[in-house]
């Protein structure tokens, strides 16, 4: 199963190191593959270095694609994390 959704970064600092680490930690709870894209650049959502290379400030639009048997659960958890501003709002 594949799930795909777009999320706008609402936390003040965007996808900085701590936020990226939280996203990786959340993604790693699931078996599904996670791909995060910004402006056409795609990275592994389970790689902190990849996520940091996106250089995504507040207001950036991220497309998250999750593929695997637990894709729906993974997307729900990742979406909740991003929409909550990584707990920083």
mmCIF file with all atom_site columns, C-alpha atoms in Angstrom, residues 12-45:
data_model
loop_
_atom_site.group_PDB
_atom_site.id
_atom_site.type_symbol
_atom_site.label_atom_id
_atom_site.label_alt_id
_atom_site.label_comp_id
_atom_site.label_asym_id
_atom_site.label_entity_id
_atom_site.label_seq_id
_atom_site.pdbx_PDB_ins_code
_atom_site.Cartn_x
_atom_site.Cartn_y
_atom_site.Cartn_z
_atom_site.occupancy
_atom_site.B_iso_or_equiv
_atom_site.pdbx_formal_charge
_atom_site.auth_seq_id
_atom_site.auth_comp_id
_atom_site.auth_asym_id
_atom_site.auth_atom_id
_atom_site.pdbx_PDB_model_num
ATOM 1  C CA . UNK A 1 12 ? 9.120  28.572 13.529 1.00 0.00 ? 12 UNK A CA 1
ATOM 2  C CA . UNK A 1 13 ? 12.469 26.942 12.710 1.00 0.00 ? 13 UNK A CA 1
ATOM 3  C CA . UNK A 1 14 ? 11.300 24.602 9.954  1.00 0.00 ? 14 UNK A CA 1
ATOM 4  C CA . UNK A 1 15 ? 12.957 21.217 9.503  1.00 0.00 ? 15 UNK A CA 1
ATOM 5  C CA . UNK A 1 16 ? 16.015 21.796 11.710 1.00 0.00 ? 16 UNK A CA 1
ATOM 6  C CA . UNK A 1 17 ? 18.087 19.087 13.423 1.00 0.00 ? 17 UNK A CA 1
ATOM 7  C CA . UNK A 1 18 ? 15.754 18.321 16.339 1.00 0.00 ? 18 UNK A CA 1
ATOM 8  C CA . UNK A 1 19 ? 12.643 18.290 14.156 1.00 0.00 ? 19 UNK A CA 1
ATOM 9  C CA . UNK A 1 20 ? 14.385 16.084 11.580 1.00 0.00 ? 20 UNK A CA 1
ATOM 10 C CA . UNK A 1 21 ? 15.469 13.700 14.347 1.00 0.00 ? 21 UNK A CA 1
ATOM 11 C CA . UNK A 1 22 ? 11.865 13.457 15.562 1.00 0.00 ? 22 UNK A CA 1
ATOM 12 C CA . UNK A 1 23 ? 10.659 12.709 12.035 1.00 0.00 ? 23 UNK A CA 1
ATOM 13 C CA . UNK A 1 24 ? 13.310 9.988  11.607 1.00 0.00 ? 24 UNK A CA 1
ATOM 14 C CA . UNK A 1 25 ? 12.453 8.501  14.996 1.00 0.00 ? 25 UNK A CA 1
ATOM 15 C CA . UNK A 1 26 ? 8.759  8.426  14.089 1.00 0.00 ? 26 UNK A CA 1
ATOM 16 C CA . UNK A 1 27 ? 9.412  6.955  10.621 1.00 0.00 ? 27 UNK A CA 1
ATOM 17 C CA . UNK A 1 28 ? 11.650 4.247  12.083 1.00 0.00 ? 28 UNK A CA 1
ATOM 18 C CA . UNK A 1 29 ? 8.781  2.939  14.225 1.00 0.00 ? 29 UNK A CA 1
ATOM 19 C CA . UNK A 1 30 ? 7.324  1.500  11.019 1.00 0.00 ? 30 UNK A CA 1
ATOM 20 C CA . UNK A 1 31 ? 8.457  -1.023 8.407  1.00 0.00 ? 31 UNK A CA 1
ATOM 21 C CA . UNK A 1 32 ? 7.207  1.169  5.555  1.00 0.00 ? 32 UNK A CA 1
ATOM 22 C CA . UNK A 1 33 ? 9.589  3.097  3.307  1.00 0.00 ? 33 UNK A CA 1
ATOM 23 C CA . UNK A 1 34 ? 9.278  6.860  3.761  1.00 0.00 ? 34 UNK A CA 1
ATOM 24 C CA . UNK A 1 35 ? 10.222 9.426  1.121  1.00 0.00 ? 35 UNK A CA 1
ATOM 25 C CA . UNK A 1 36 ? 10.084 13.162 1.823  1.00 0.00 ? 36 UNK A CA 1
ATOM 26 C CA . UNK A 1 37 ? 10.229 15.649 -1.047 1.00 0.00 ? 37 UNK A CA 1
ATOM 27 C CA . UNK A 1 38 ? 10.573 19.428 -1.247 1.00 0.00 ? 38 UNK A CA 1
ATOM 28 C CA . UNK A 1 39 ? 10.711 21.337 -4.533 1.00 0.00 ? 39 UNK A CA 1
ATOM 29 C CA . UNK A 1 40 ? 11.268 18.116 -6.481 1.00 0.00 ? 40 UNK A CA 1
ATOM 30 C CA . UNK A 1 41 ? 14.169 16.877 -4.332 1.00 0.00 ? 41 UNK A CA 1
ATOM 31 C CA . UNK A 1 42 ? 13.408 13.504 -2.725 1.00 0.00 ? 42 UNK A CA 1
ATOM 32 C CA . UNK A 1 43 ? 15.187 12.046 0.299  1.00 0.00 ? 43 UNK A CA 1
ATOM 33 C CA . UNK A 1 44 ? 14.848 9.002  2.533  1.00 0.00 ? 44 UNK A CA 1
ATOM 34 C CA . UNK A 1 45 ? 12.568 9.971  5.415  1.00 0.00 ? 45 UNK A CA 1
#
